[in-house]
GROMACS .gro file of C-alpha atoms in nm:
model
  382
    1MET     CA    1   4.811  -7.480  -9.963
    2ASN     CA    2   5.069  -7.226 -10.084
    3THR     CA    3   4.928  -7.057 -10.394
    4GLN     CA    4   5.207  -6.803 -10.434
    5LEU     CA    5   5.375  -6.787 -10.773
    6GLY     CA    6   5.743  -6.828 -10.853
    7PRO     CA    7   5.971  -6.521 -10.821
    8ALA     CA    8   5.993  -6.416 -11.187
    9ARG     CA    9   5.637  -6.515 -11.277
   10GLY     CA   10   5.488  -6.335 -10.979
   11ALA     CA   11   5.677  -6.010 -11.046
   12TRP     CA   12   5.589  -6.019 -11.417
   13LEU     CA   13   5.220  -6.088 -11.339
   14VAL     CA   14   5.210  -5.766 -11.136
   15ALA     CA   15   5.411  -5.579 -11.401
   16SER     CA   16   5.182  -5.687 -11.685
   17ARG     CA   17   4.881  -5.582 -11.480
   18GLU     CA   18   5.035  -5.237 -11.427
   19ILE     CA   19   5.121  -5.201 -11.797
   20ALA     CA   20   4.771  -5.295 -11.912
   21THR     CA   21   4.604  -5.069 -11.656
   22ARG     CA   22   4.829  -4.764 -11.697
   23MET     CA   23   4.846  -4.760 -12.077
   24ARG     CA   24   4.467  -4.769 -12.101
   25GLY     CA   25   4.424  -4.492 -11.846
   26LYS     CA   26   4.355  -4.128 -11.919
   27SER     CA   27   4.668  -4.020 -11.731
   28PHE     CA   28   4.891  -4.193 -11.985
   29VAL     CA   29   4.718  -4.023 -12.277
   30LEU     CA   30   4.709  -3.682 -12.109
   31GLY     CA   31   5.069  -3.714 -11.991
   32THR     CA   32   5.185  -3.806 -12.341
   33LEU     CA   33   4.996  -3.514 -12.492
   34LEU     CA   34   5.146  -3.278 -12.232
   35MET     CA   35   5.501  -3.393 -12.302
   36LEU     CA   36   5.441  -3.374 -12.678
   37ALA     CA   37   5.311  -3.020 -12.631
   38ILE     CA   38   5.624  -2.924 -12.436
   39VAL     CA   39   5.855  -3.071 -12.699
   40GLY     CA   40   5.648  -2.909 -12.973
   41GLY     CA   41   5.675  -2.577 -12.794
   42LEU     CA   42   6.054  -2.611 -12.775
   43VAL     CA   43   6.074  -2.688 -13.146
   44GLY     CA   44   5.837  -2.403 -13.228
   45PHE     CA   45   6.036  -2.161 -13.015
   46ALA     CA   46   6.356  -2.262 -13.192
   47THR     CA   47   6.184  -2.220 -13.528
   48LEU     CA   48   6.053  -1.871 -13.449
   49ASN     CA   49   6.392  -1.773 -13.301
   50GLY     CA   50   6.257  -1.474 -13.114
   51GLY     CA   51   6.461  -1.189 -12.970
   52THR     CA   52   6.764  -1.287 -12.763
   53GLU     CA   53   6.860  -1.123 -12.435
   54ARG     CA   54   7.229  -1.037 -12.396
   55THR     CA   55   7.433  -0.856 -12.136
   56ALA     CA   56   7.741  -0.646 -12.211
   57ALA     CA   57   7.999  -0.547 -11.951
   58VAL     CA   58   8.148  -0.201 -12.003
   59THR     CA   59   8.399   0.021 -11.828
   60ALA     CA   60   8.355   0.395 -11.782
   61ARG     CA   61   8.560   0.455 -12.099
   62SER     CA   62   8.373   0.198 -12.314
   63ALA     CA   63   8.024   0.292 -12.192
   64PRO     CA   64   7.949   0.503 -12.506
   65VAL     CA   65   8.025   0.200 -12.724
   66GLY     CA   66   7.788  -0.005 -12.511
   67GLU     CA   67   7.511   0.251 -12.547
   68ALA     CA   68   7.555   0.255 -12.924
   69LEU     CA   69   7.546  -0.126 -12.938
   70ARG     CA   70   7.234  -0.138 -12.720
   71ALA     CA   71   7.057   0.112 -12.948
   72GLN     CA   72   7.151  -0.105 -13.246
   73PHE     CA   73   7.004  -0.419 -13.089
   74THR     CA   74   6.689  -0.235 -12.976
   75ALA     CA   75   6.629  -0.120 -13.333
   76SER     CA   76   6.638  -0.483 -13.451
   77GLY     CA   77   6.398  -0.606 -13.181
   78ASP     CA   78   6.657  -0.764 -12.952
   79GLN     CA   79   6.765  -0.664 -12.601
   80LEU     CA   80   7.104  -0.575 -12.459
   81GLU     CA   81   7.161  -0.492 -12.095
   82LEU     CA   82   7.469  -0.301 -11.983
   83ARG     CA   83   7.667  -0.380 -11.671
   84THR     CA   84   7.943  -0.146 -11.556
   85VAL     CA   85   8.268  -0.303 -11.431
   86ALA     CA   86   8.580  -0.152 -11.279
   87ASP     CA   87   8.836  -0.279 -11.528
   88ALA     CA   88   8.913  -0.525 -11.809
   89ALA     CA   89   9.009  -0.804 -11.566
   90GLU     CA   90   8.665  -0.800 -11.404
   91GLY     CA   91   8.495  -0.787 -11.744
   92GLU     CA   92   8.683  -1.095 -11.868
   93ARG     CA   93   8.608  -1.277 -11.543
   94LEU     CA   94   8.234  -1.220 -11.591
   95VAL     CA   95   8.257  -1.344 -11.950
   96ARG     CA   96   8.434  -1.663 -11.837
   97ALA     CA   97   8.173  -1.719 -11.564
   98GLY     CA   98   7.890  -1.678 -11.815
   99GLU     CA   99   7.739  -1.383 -11.628
  100VAL     CA  100   7.771  -1.150 -11.929
  101THR     CA  101   7.764  -1.218 -12.303
  102VAL     CA  102   8.040  -0.978 -12.405
  103PHE     CA  103   8.290  -0.736 -12.252
  104LEU     CA  104   8.342  -0.412 -12.445
  105ASP     CA  105   8.693  -0.282 -12.389
  106ALA     CA  106   8.812   0.073 -12.450
  107GLY     CA  107   8.926   0.163 -12.807
  108PRO     CA  108   9.076   0.245 -13.046
  109GLY     CA  109   8.794   0.106 -13.256
  110VAL     CA  110   8.547  -0.155 -13.130
  111ARG     CA  111   8.717  -0.413 -12.909
  112ALA     CA  112   8.520  -0.699 -12.754
  113VAL     CA  113   8.585  -1.014 -12.551
  114VAL     CA  114   8.344  -1.310 -12.570
  115ASP     CA  115   8.342  -1.661 -12.429
  116ASN     CA  116   8.326  -1.811 -12.778
  117ASP     CA  117   8.269  -1.662 -13.120
  118THR     CA  118   7.956  -1.856 -13.219
  119ASP     CA  119   7.705  -1.569 -13.171
  120GLY     CA  120   7.679  -1.458 -13.533
  121GLU     CA  121   7.428  -1.179 -13.463
  122LEU     CA  122   7.653  -1.026 -13.199
  123ARG     CA  123   7.958  -1.043 -13.425
  124ALA     CA  124   7.767  -0.880 -13.711
  125ALA     CA  125   7.639  -0.603 -13.482
  126LEU     CA  126   7.992  -0.533 -13.359
  127ASP     CA  127   8.123  -0.510 -13.718
  128VAL     CA  128   7.843  -0.269 -13.813
  129LEU     CA  129   7.922  -0.060 -13.508
  130ALA     CA  130   8.291  -0.055 -13.604
  131VAL     CA  131   8.209   0.069 -13.954
  132LYS     CA  132   7.981   0.340 -13.814
  133SER     CA  133   8.256   0.461 -13.583
  134VAL     CA  134   8.491   0.487 -13.883
  135LEU     CA  135   8.238   0.690 -14.078
  136ASP     CA  136   8.227   0.936 -13.790
  137GLN     CA  137   8.605   0.981 -13.813
  138ALA     CA  138   8.712   1.092 -14.164
  139GLY     CA  139   9.041   0.967 -14.296
  140ARG     CA  140   9.039   0.625 -14.125
  141ALA     CA  141   9.017   0.304 -14.325
  142PRO     CA  142   8.723   0.078 -14.240
  143GLU     CA  143   8.816  -0.226 -14.030
  144PRO     CA  144   8.606  -0.494 -13.857
  145ALA     CA  145   8.558  -0.514 -13.484
  146GLN     CA  146   8.836  -0.678 -13.287
  147VAL     CA  147   8.665  -0.973 -13.118
  148ARG     CA  148   8.870  -1.203 -12.893
  149ALA     CA  149   8.722  -1.540 -12.790
  150LEU     CA  150   8.834  -1.686 -12.457
  151THR     CA  151   8.746  -2.043 -12.559
  152PRO     CA  152   8.748  -2.214 -12.901
  153ALA     CA  153   8.430  -2.171 -13.099
  154ASP     CA  154   8.180  -2.458 -13.088
  155PRO     CA  155   7.944  -2.445 -13.388
  156ASP     CA  156   7.714  -2.696 -13.218
  157ARG     CA  157   7.676  -2.498 -12.895
  158GLY     CA  158   7.322  -2.379 -12.967
  159SER     CA  159   7.211  -2.727 -13.068
  160ARG     CA  160   7.373  -2.877 -12.759
  161LEU     CA  161   7.191  -2.631 -12.534
  162ALA     CA  162   6.858  -2.715 -12.698
  163LEU     CA  163   6.926  -3.089 -12.670
  164ALA     CA  164   7.031  -3.056 -12.306
  165PHE     CA  165   6.722  -2.855 -12.216
  166ALA     CA  166   6.494  -3.106 -12.389
  167THR     CA  167   6.674  -3.393 -12.212
  168ALA     CA  168   6.623  -3.224 -11.875
  169MET     CA  169   6.252  -3.163 -11.938
  170LEU     CA  170   6.182  -3.519 -12.052
  171LEU     CA  171   6.368  -3.675 -11.760
  172TYR     CA  172   6.209  -3.441 -11.508
  173PHE     CA  173   5.851  -3.511 -11.612
  174ALA     CA  174   5.910  -3.884 -11.663
  175LEU     CA  175   6.091  -3.950 -11.334
  176LEU     CA  176   5.875  -3.725 -11.121
  177GLY     CA  177   5.543  -3.809 -11.284
  178TYR     CA  178   5.579  -4.185 -11.286
  179GLY     CA  179   5.750  -4.189 -10.948
  180ILE     CA  180   5.443  -4.023 -10.798
  181THR     CA  181   5.227  -4.271 -10.991
  182VAL     CA  182   5.403  -4.556 -10.810
  183ALA     CA  183   5.330  -4.399 -10.471
  184GLN     CA  184   4.967  -4.333 -10.567
  185GLY     CA  185   4.925  -4.694 -10.680
  186VAL     CA  186   5.058  -4.823 -10.348
  187VAL     CA  187   4.826  -4.602 -10.145
  188GLU     CA  188   4.523  -4.687 -10.363
  189GLU     CA  189   4.579  -5.059 -10.320
  190LYS     CA  190   4.618  -5.019  -9.944
  191SER     CA  191   4.308  -4.805  -9.900
  192SER     CA  192   4.091  -5.034 -10.116
  193ARG     CA  193   4.238  -5.351  -9.955
  194VAL     CA  194   4.321  -5.484 -10.304
  195VAL     CA  195   4.671  -5.547 -10.178
  196GLU     CA  196   4.541  -5.825  -9.951
  197LEU     CA  197   4.414  -6.016 -10.255
  198LEU     CA  198   4.739  -5.960 -10.443
  199LEU     CA  199   4.951  -6.083 -10.154
  200ALA     CA  200   4.758  -6.407 -10.156
  201ALA     CA  201   4.929  -6.487 -10.486
  202VAL     CA  202   5.262  -6.301 -10.470
  203ARG     CA  203   5.514  -6.203 -10.205
  204PRO     CA  204   5.555  -5.839 -10.098
  205TRP     CA  205   5.889  -5.798 -10.277
  206GLN     CA  206   5.735  -5.942 -10.597
  207LEU     CA  207   5.454  -5.689 -10.572
  208LEU     CA  208   5.703  -5.406 -10.526
  209ALA     CA  209   5.928  -5.524 -10.809
  210GLY     CA  210   5.635  -5.582 -11.044
  211LYS     CA  211   5.495  -5.237 -10.976
  212VAL     CA  212   5.830  -5.069 -11.038
  213ILE     CA  213   5.896  -5.272 -11.355
  214GLY     CA  214   5.547  -5.226 -11.499
  215ILE     CA  215   5.513  -4.854 -11.440
  216GLY     CA  216   5.876  -4.805 -11.544
  217LEU     CA  217   5.813  -4.973 -11.880
  218VAL     CA  218   5.505  -4.757 -11.935
  219GLY     CA  219   5.717  -4.449 -11.868
  220LEU     CA  220   5.989  -4.579 -12.102
  221ALA     CA  221   5.734  -4.629 -12.381
  222GLN     CA  222   5.605  -4.275 -12.333
  223LEU     CA  223   5.959  -4.135 -12.321
  224ALA     CA  224   6.054  -4.315 -12.643
  225LEU     CA  225   5.737  -4.195 -12.816
  226VAL     CA  226   5.788  -3.832 -12.720
  227THR     CA  227   6.161  -3.837 -12.798
  228GLY     CA  228   6.099  -3.987 -13.141
  229ALA     CA  229   5.828  -3.732 -13.217
  230GLY     CA  230   6.051  -3.447 -13.104
  231LEU     CA  231   6.344  -3.558 -13.321
  232ALA     CA  232   6.113  -3.604 -13.620
  233ALA     CA  233   5.966  -3.255 -13.574
  234ALA     CA  234   6.308  -3.094 -13.532
  235THR     CA  235   6.440  -3.269 -13.843
  236ALA     CA  236   6.133  -3.188 -14.052
  237THR     CA  237   6.128  -2.818 -13.963
  238GLY     CA  238   6.505  -2.776 -13.968
  239SER     CA  239   6.474  -2.566 -13.654
  240VAL     CA  240   6.755  -2.748 -13.475
  241THR     CA  241   7.067  -2.897 -13.630
  242LEU     CA  242   7.132  -3.212 -13.434
  243PRO     CA  243   7.488  -3.204 -13.299
  244GLY     CA  244   7.732  -3.490 -13.319
  245GLY     CA  245   7.672  -3.754 -13.054
  246THR     CA  246   7.293  -3.712 -13.053
  247VAL     CA  247   7.243  -4.089 -13.074
  248GLY     CA  248   7.473  -4.134 -12.775
  249THR     CA  249   7.283  -3.866 -12.584
  250ILE     CA  250   6.951  -4.041 -12.648
  251THR     CA  251   7.099  -4.374 -12.545
  252ALA     CA  252   7.228  -4.215 -12.225
  253LEU     CA  253   6.885  -4.058 -12.169
  254ILE     CA  254   6.720  -4.400 -12.177
  255GLY     CA  255   6.989  -4.557 -11.959
  256TRP     CA  256   6.969  -4.282 -11.698
  257TYR     CA  257   6.590  -4.301 -11.701
  258LEU     CA  258   6.607  -4.672 -11.617
  259LEU     CA  259   6.863  -4.619 -11.341
  260GLY     CA  260   6.690  -4.311 -11.202
  261PHE     CA  261   6.342  -4.459 -11.213
  262THR     CA  262   6.452  -4.776 -11.033
  263LEU     CA  263   6.609  -4.569 -10.756
  264TYR     CA  264   6.334  -4.309 -10.718
  265ALA     CA  265   6.041  -4.546 -10.773
  266THR     CA  266   6.165  -4.773 -10.495
  267LEU     CA  267   6.175  -4.473 -10.261
  268PHE     CA  268   5.832  -4.355 -10.376
  269ALA     CA  269   5.683  -4.702 -10.319
  270ALA     CA  270   5.841  -4.742  -9.975
  271THR     CA  271   5.736  -4.398  -9.853
  272GLY     CA  272   5.389  -4.437 -10.006
  273ALA     CA  273   5.344  -4.759  -9.810
  274LEU     CA  274   5.382  -4.565  -9.483
  275VAL     CA  275   5.032  -4.418  -9.526
  276SER     CA  276   4.695  -4.554  -9.633
  277ARG     CA  277   4.519  -4.233  -9.742
  278GLN     CA  278   4.585  -4.017 -10.048
  279GLU     CA  279   4.553  -3.708  -9.827
  280ASP     CA  280   4.862  -3.815  -9.631
  281MET     CA  281   5.071  -3.918  -9.929
  282GLN     CA  282   5.207  -3.577 -10.028
  283SER     CA  283   5.382  -3.521  -9.696
  284VAL     CA  284   5.568  -3.853  -9.694
  285ILE     CA  285   5.686  -3.844 -10.057
  286MET     CA  286   5.798  -3.479 -10.049
  287PRO     CA  287   6.162  -3.561  -9.953
  288VAL     CA  288   6.185  -3.801 -10.248
  289MET     CA  289   6.038  -3.539 -10.482
  290MET     CA  290   6.305  -3.293 -10.369
  291LEU     CA  291   6.576  -3.532 -10.493
  292ILE     CA  292   6.442  -3.465 -10.844
  293VAL     CA  293   6.326  -3.105 -10.810
  294ILE     CA  294   6.642  -2.961 -10.647
  295PRO     CA  295   6.892  -3.066 -10.917
  296MET     CA  296   6.646  -2.957 -11.184
  297ALA     CA  297   6.581  -2.615 -11.033
  298GLY     CA  298   6.937  -2.551 -10.917
  299GLY     CA  299   7.161  -2.743 -11.155
  300LEU     CA  300   6.997  -2.682 -11.493
  301PRO     CA  301   7.031  -2.300 -11.493
  302LEU     CA  302   7.395  -2.329 -11.383
  303LEU     CA  303   7.477  -2.582 -11.655
  304LEU     CA  304   7.305  -2.388 -11.932
  305ARG     CA  305   7.503  -2.081 -11.831
  306ASN     CA  306   7.832  -2.259 -11.767
  307PRO     CA  307   7.851  -2.631 -11.864
  308ASN     CA  308   8.183  -2.666 -11.680
  309ASP     CA  309   8.055  -2.550 -11.341
  310GLN     CA  310   8.271  -2.740 -11.092
  311LEU     CA  311   8.011  -2.763 -10.816
  312VAL     CA  312   7.756  -2.924 -11.048
  313GLU     CA  313   8.031  -3.147 -11.190
  314TRP     CA  314   8.101  -3.306 -10.852
  315VAL     CA  315   7.738  -3.319 -10.740
  316SER     CA  316   7.643  -3.493 -11.067
  317LEU     CA  317   7.854  -3.793 -10.961
  318LEU     CA  318   7.643  -3.860 -10.650
  319PRO     CA  319   7.362  -4.119 -10.682
  320PRO     CA  320   7.071  -3.903 -10.558
  321PHE     CA  321   7.139  -3.632 -10.818
  322ALA     CA  322   7.320  -3.814 -11.100
  323PRO     CA  323   7.005  -3.925 -11.290
  324MET     CA  324   6.908  -3.561 -11.345
  325LEU     CA  325   7.243  -3.381 -11.380
  326MET     CA  326   7.472  -3.626 -11.559
  327PRO     CA  327   7.252  -3.666 -11.871
  328ILE     CA  328   7.236  -3.286 -11.905
  329ARG     CA  329   7.614  -3.255 -11.877
  330ALA     CA  330   7.653  -3.536 -12.133
  331ALA     CA  331   7.417  -3.359 -12.375
  332LEU     CA  332   7.625  -3.042 -12.338
  333GLY     CA  333   7.944  -3.235 -12.413
  334ALA     CA  334   8.082  -3.142 -12.069
  335ALA     CA  335   8.091  -3.489 -11.909
  336PRO     CA  336   8.389  -3.712 -11.998
  337LEU     CA  337   8.310  -4.079 -12.046
  338TRP     CA  338   8.491  -4.175 -11.725
  339GLN     CA  339   8.266  -3.946 -11.521
  340GLN     CA  340   7.953  -4.092 -11.680
  341LEU     CA  341   8.074  -4.447 -11.610
  342LEU     CA  342   8.172  -4.354 -11.253
  343ALA     CA  343   7.832  -4.199 -11.183
  344ALA     CA  344   7.653  -4.503 -11.327
  345GLY     CA  345   7.880  -4.733 -11.126
  346LEU     CA  346   7.796  -4.549 -10.804
  347MET     CA  347   7.427  -4.577 -10.887
  348LEU     CA  348   7.429  -4.958 -10.889
  349PRO     CA  349   7.520  -5.020 -10.522
  350ALA     CA  350   7.292  -4.732 -10.421
  351ILE     CA  351   7.003  -4.896 -10.607
  352ALA     CA  352   7.082  -5.235 -10.451
  353LEU     CA  353   7.083  -5.083 -10.101
  354LEU     CA  354   6.760  -4.894 -10.157
  355LEU     CA  355   6.590  -5.198 -10.305
  356TRP     CA  356   6.676  -5.390  -9.989
  357LEU     CA  357   6.567  -5.111  -9.754
  358GLY     CA  358   6.262  -5.021  -9.963
  359GLY     CA  359   6.156  -5.382  -9.990
  360ARG     CA  360   6.180  -5.419  -9.613
  361VAL     CA  361   5.974  -5.106  -9.548
  362TYR     CA  362   5.721  -5.211  -9.810
  363ALA     CA  363   5.683  -5.563  -9.674
  364ASN     CA  364   5.640  -5.438  -9.317
  365THR     CA  365   5.386  -5.166  -9.393
  366VAL     CA  366   5.189  -5.260  -9.702
  367LEU     CA  367   4.920  -5.435  -9.497
  368ARG     CA  368   4.899  -5.169  -9.227
  369VAL     CA  369   4.605  -4.930  -9.253
  370GLY     CA  370   4.503  -4.638  -9.039
  371ALA     CA  371   4.761  -4.408  -8.884
  372ARG     CA  372   5.086  -4.327  -9.060
  373THR     CA  373   5.366  -4.572  -8.982
  374LYS     CA  374   5.693  -4.425  -8.858
  375LEU     CA  375   5.997  -4.504  -9.071
  376THR     CA  376   6.196  -4.639  -8.777
  377GLU     CA  377   5.911  -4.873  -8.693
  378ALA     CA  378   5.879  -4.984  -9.056
  379LEU     CA  379   6.247  -5.074  -9.070
  380SER     CA  380   6.250  -5.260  -8.738
  381ARG     CA  381   5.930  -5.461  -8.769
  382LYS     CA  382   5.973  -5.835  -8.822
   0.00000   0.00000   0.00000
């Protein structure tokens, strides 16, 4: 007699089992506390507003002005590094690329070039330096520093950077952490032979879908909890002024989490099914982990330095990297709506393809124990 459940009921039975098990586990509590600690640390750092590191490009003629400005920042507890350039053209190029904070051009007076004029401390320091230079030259009328911004000022730039960094951290830990949880769950069920009992009631694809849905919903609940706590803390302390479009950024964060988790979790489950021991799991899931780690380690620093980086812009459209990079670009206000929709549209067929391939690998290997199954064999088995 066939005791297997219907498609939707079978998948939800597995999902509800995962939700009940995971939310009662210590890993959920510890993971939530860790993410809350990270968000709390970000809010606390913004509240303390410690010393800021800046770099100034100078020519041979403007080097004395740079030394005077560095001494002024050092006295106030901040840091300023000096970088010598050949001419004004190179200095402006470095400012545009985000490699230096300011370019100090040769006089008369204090002349500076910045990317945008939102750094109030830097502007104030330049004005003070301009007044000091006037005092050293009797007979000249005091005048402020001549500061030229290459791009229009964005008063929300600091808030956008903080929001983008927080978005990246939350997505990184949620996608990577719960993706690995999916793989661990698959291997545990194989090694304990629990999977044989489960497959007596549900089909392999229902087991895979239920596992992805259940663990994904647990991750979504944790993400919503941490995000809400972070916004409440930021609002209560006043450490961060939320920029316009914050609600849209949070909505995009949730949407990209759902898309990214579906894609990555399917890969984690399929690769985890290739082995039956926890000791072998790390080696098979490493390529999937790199799809999350590489854009985080390589793309985030580039975007925080230059939100309009063209390489990251194009890479963020591709399905393997879009779940990490596109939400960060959206939080920075650097991703037009059409690019976000295009990236999401490309994700859908990629997810459908991976669900089909992952389901096939999972069905062909989930009952195999012992030696590691080769991927080619997993795909070709009937």
